[in-house]
PDB file of C-alpha atoms in Angstrom:
ATOM      1  CA  HIS A   1     208.195  74.624  95.358  1.00 90.00           C
ATOM      2  CA  ASP A   2     208.723  72.003  98.024  1.00 91.00           C
ATOM      3  CA  ALA A   3     206.240  69.456  96.648  1.00 96.00           C
ATOM      4  CA  ASP A   4     204.570  68.394  93.398  1.00 97.00           C
ATOM      5  CA  ILE A   5     203.518  71.173  91.024  1.00 98.00           C
ATOM      6  CA  ASN A   6     199.987  70.435  89.832  1.00 97.00           C
ATOM      7  CA  SER A   7     199.098  73.369  87.621  1.00 98.00           C
ATOM      8  CA  VAL A   8     200.617  76.109  85.467  1.00 98.00           C
ATOM      9  CA  ASP A   9     199.005  79.106  83.745  1.00 98.00           C
ATOM     10  CA  PHE A  10     200.633  81.895  81.767  1.00 97.00           C
ATOM     11  CA  PHE A  11     200.233  85.509  82.855  1.00 97.00           C
ATOM     12  CA  PRO A  12     198.187  87.423  80.238  1.00 95.00           C
ATOM     13  CA  ASP A  13     201.239  89.291  78.864  1.00 95.00           C
ATOM     14  CA  GLY A  14     203.066  86.007  78.264  1.00 96.00           C
ATOM     15  CA  HIS A  15     206.213  87.004  80.191  1.00 97.00           C
ATOM     16  CA  ALA A  16     205.379  85.183  83.404  1.00 97.00           C
ATOM     17  CA  PHE A  17     203.482  82.147  84.644  1.00 98.00           C
ATOM     18  CA  GLY A  18     201.766  81.060  87.838  1.00 98.00           C
ATOM     19  CA  THR A  19     201.956  77.660  89.492  1.00 98.00           C
ATOM     20  CA  GLY A  20     200.005  75.722  92.111  1.00 98.00           C
ATOM     21  CA  SER A  21     201.566  73.014  94.256  1.00 98.00           C
ATOM     22  CA  ASP A  22     200.950  70.423  96.938  1.00 97.00           C
ATOM     23  CA  ASP A  23     203.140  72.607  99.201  1.00 97.00           C
ATOM     24  CA  SER A  24     200.068  74.889  99.683  1.00 97.00           C
ATOM     25  CA  SER A  25     201.529  77.760  97.693  1.00 97.00           C
ATOM     26  CA  CYS A  26     200.904  79.548  94.429  1.00 97.00           C
ATOM     27  CA  ARG A  27     203.925  81.205  92.894  1.00 97.00           C
ATOM     28  CA  VAL A  28     204.611  83.555  90.008  1.00 97.00           C
ATOM     29  CA  PHE A  29     207.768  83.208  87.930  1.00 97.00           C
ATOM     30  CA  ASP A  30     208.945  85.836  85.442  1.00 96.00           C
ATOM     31  CA  MET A  31     210.827  84.441  82.457  1.00 95.00           C
ATOM     32  CA  ARG A  32     212.659  87.740  81.901  1.00 96.00           C
ATOM     33  CA  CYS A  33     214.509  87.408  85.223  1.00 94.00           C
ATOM     34  CA  TYR A  34     214.577  83.586  85.216  1.00 91.00           C
ATOM     35  CA  GLY A  35     213.119  83.323  88.679  1.00 94.00           C
ATOM     36  CA  GLU A  36     210.329  83.431  91.186  1.00 96.00           C
ATOM     37  CA  VAL A  37     208.954  86.915  91.816  1.00 95.00           C
ATOM     38  CA  THR A  38     206.063  86.216  94.194  1.00 94.00           C
ATOM     39  CA  LYS A  39     204.900  83.470  96.554  1.00 96.00           C
ATOM     40  CA  PHE A  40     201.279  83.311  97.705  1.00 96.00           C
ATOM     41  CA  ALA A  41     200.695  81.312 100.886  1.00 95.00           C
ATOM     42  CA  THR A  42     199.132  81.690 104.298  1.00 92.00           C
ATOM     43  CA  PRO A  43     199.317  79.484 107.425  1.00 92.00           C
ATOM     44  CA  GLU A  44     195.515  79.129 107.381  1.00 91.00           C
ATOM     45  CA  ILE A  45     195.643  77.169 104.108  1.00 92.00           C
ATOM     46  CA  GLN A  46     197.385  73.823 104.567  1.00 94.00           C
ATOM     47  CA  CYS A  47     196.284  71.803 101.566  1.00 96.00           C
ATOM     48  CA  GLY A  48     197.387  71.261  98.003  1.00 97.00           C
ATOM     49  CA  ILE A  49     196.492  73.388  95.014  1.00 97.00           C
ATOM     50  CA  THR A  50     195.124  71.475  92.053  1.00 97.00           C
ATOM     51  CA  SER A  51     194.626  74.259  89.521  1.00 97.00           C
ATOM     52  CA  VAL A  52     195.470  77.916  88.841  1.00 98.00           C
ATOM     53  CA  SER A  53     194.257  80.555  86.404  1.00 97.00           C
ATOM     54  CA  PHE A  54     194.891  84.279  86.018  1.00 97.00           C
ATOM     55  CA  SER A  55     192.161  86.844  85.584  1.00 96.00           C
ATOM     56  CA  ARG A  56     192.135  88.555  82.208  1.00 95.00           C
ATOM     57  CA  SER A  57     194.025  91.558  83.584  1.00 95.00           C
ATOM     58  CA  GLY A  58     196.438  89.400  85.586  1.00 95.00           C
ATOM     59  CA  ARG A  59     195.526  91.208  88.799  1.00 94.00           C
ATOM     60  CA  LEU A  60     194.087  88.031  90.362  1.00 95.00           C
ATOM     61  CA  LEU A  61     195.462  84.514  90.470  1.00 97.00           C
ATOM     62  CA  PHE A  62     192.730  81.983  91.227  1.00 96.00           C
ATOM     63  CA  GLY A  63     193.619  78.688  92.883  1.00 96.00           C
ATOM     64  CA  GLY A  64     191.540  75.532  93.275  1.00 96.00           C
ATOM     65  CA  TYR A  65     192.324  73.658  96.483  1.00 95.00           C
ATOM     66  CA  ASP A  66     192.075  70.149  97.914  1.00 95.00           C
ATOM     67  CA  ASP A  67     189.921  71.500 100.783  1.00 93.00           C
ATOM     68  CA  PHE A  68     187.007  72.086  98.333  1.00 93.00           C
ATOM     69  CA  ASN A  69     187.588  75.868  98.127  1.00 93.00           C
ATOM     70  CA  VAL A  70     188.712  78.446  95.594  1.00 94.00           C
ATOM     71  CA  HIS A  71     190.895  81.363  96.665  1.00 94.00           C
ATOM     72  CA  ALA A  72     191.965  84.463  94.778  1.00 94.00           C
ATOM     73  CA  TRP A  73     195.346  86.109  95.295  1.00 95.00           C
ATOM     74  CA  ASP A  74     195.982  89.755  94.481  1.00 95.00           C
ATOM     75  CA  THR A  75     199.117  89.585  92.344  1.00 94.00           C
ATOM     76  CA  ILE A  76     200.328  93.028  93.413  1.00 91.00           C
ATOM     77  CA  SER A  77     199.990  92.294  97.147  1.00 87.00           C
ATOM     78  CA  ALA A  78     202.491  90.932  99.628  1.00 82.00           C
ATOM     79  CA  GLY A  79     201.108  87.442  98.984  1.00 80.00           C
ATOM     80  CA  ASP A  80     199.936  86.672 102.508  1.00 83.00           C
ATOM     81  CA  HIS A  81     196.163  87.157 102.235  1.00 82.00           C
ATOM     82  CA  ALA A  82     193.805  85.074 100.105  1.00 85.00           C
ATOM     83  CA  PHE A  83     190.279  86.068  99.181  1.00 86.00           C
ATOM     84  CA  HIS A  84     187.952  83.113  99.687  1.00 80.00           C
ATOM     85  CA  LEU A  85     185.713  82.470  96.681  1.00 74.00           C
ATOM     86  CA  PRO A  86     182.883  81.526  96.395  1.00 65.00           C
ATOM     87  CA  SER A  87     180.661  81.541  99.450  1.00 71.00           C
ATOM     88  CA  THR A  88     179.391  78.024  98.706  1.00 73.00           C
ATOM     89  CA  PRO A  89     182.369  75.744  98.017  1.00 82.00           C
ATOM     90  CA  HIS A  90     182.262  72.394  96.298  1.00 90.00           C
ATOM     91  CA  ASP A  91     181.565  69.161  98.190  1.00 94.00           C
ATOM     92  CA  ASN A  92     184.914  67.654  97.187  1.00 95.00           C
ATOM     93  CA  ARG A  93     188.306  68.841  95.958  1.00 95.00           C
ATOM     94  CA  VAL A  94     188.406  71.406  93.173  1.00 95.00           C
ATOM     95  CA  SER A  95     190.098  69.641  90.265  1.00 96.00           C
ATOM     96  CA  CYS A  96     190.141  72.365  87.619  1.00 96.00           C
ATOM     97  CA  LEU A  97     189.239  75.981  86.990  1.00 95.00           C
ATOM     98  CA  GLY A  98     189.405  78.547  84.242  1.00 96.00           C
ATOM     99  CA  VAL A  99     188.568  82.149  83.446  1.00 96.00           C
ATOM    100  CA  ASN A 100     186.630  82.885  80.258  1.00 95.00           C
ATOM    101  CA  PRO A 101     188.306  85.031  77.555  1.00 92.00           C
ATOM    102  CA  LYS A 102     186.185  88.102  78.354  1.00 92.00           C
ATOM    103  CA  GLY A 103     187.316  87.859  81.981  1.00 91.00           C
ATOM    104  CA  ASP A 104     183.857  88.107  83.516  1.00 93.00           C
ATOM    105  CA  ALA A 105     183.340  84.496  84.629  1.00 94.00           C
ATOM    106  CA  LEU A 106     185.215  81.787  86.504  1.00 94.00           C
ATOM    107  CA  CYS A 107     184.282  78.129  86.054  1.00 95.00           C
ATOM    108  CA  THR A 108     185.328  75.482  88.577  1.00 95.00           C
ATOM    109  CA  GLY A 109     185.137  71.710  88.334  1.00 96.00           C
ATOM    110  CA  SER A 110     185.284  69.291  91.243  1.00 96.00           C
ATOM    111  CA  TRP A 111     185.465  65.667  92.237  1.00 96.00           C
ATOM    112  CA  ASP A 112     181.881  66.224  93.438  1.00 96.00           C
ATOM    113  CA  THR A 113     180.979  65.944  89.696  1.00 97.00           C
ATOM    114  CA  TYR A 114     179.699  69.540  89.476  1.00 95.00           C
ATOM    115  CA  LEU A 115     180.804  72.544  87.479  1.00 95.00           C
ATOM    116  CA  LYS A 116     180.138  75.946  89.007  1.00 93.00           C
ATOM    117  CA  ILE A 117     180.228  79.219  87.125  1.00 92.00           C
ATOM    118  CA  TRP A 118     180.924  82.395  89.068  1.00 88.00           C
ATOM    119  CA  ALA A 119     180.084  85.522  87.079  1.00 85.00           C
TER     120      ALA A 119
END
């Protein structure tokens, strides 16, 4: 990363982890090869990432952003296209997020003092 790292979450198999940074990128590092394996960023997103969490399967990496939005990255893609979630963002920066153990809900928290659950 080229700026502060704000969040880390382990990949479900425990061999890798994802990070979110003020450099506007999410990255995945694999501990078996001691290095970065994927970078998720797009020129359209130019704000910091406050929080990251993998889906239960590891297929998606969710990121909470300073621009009040949540984006999902397909971990088997080229890393240059984010899916915007949800359709009604928070009214302030997303400060935390997490996926429930069953993998069927995402909860986001924000400086707007609200929690939102997306199921």
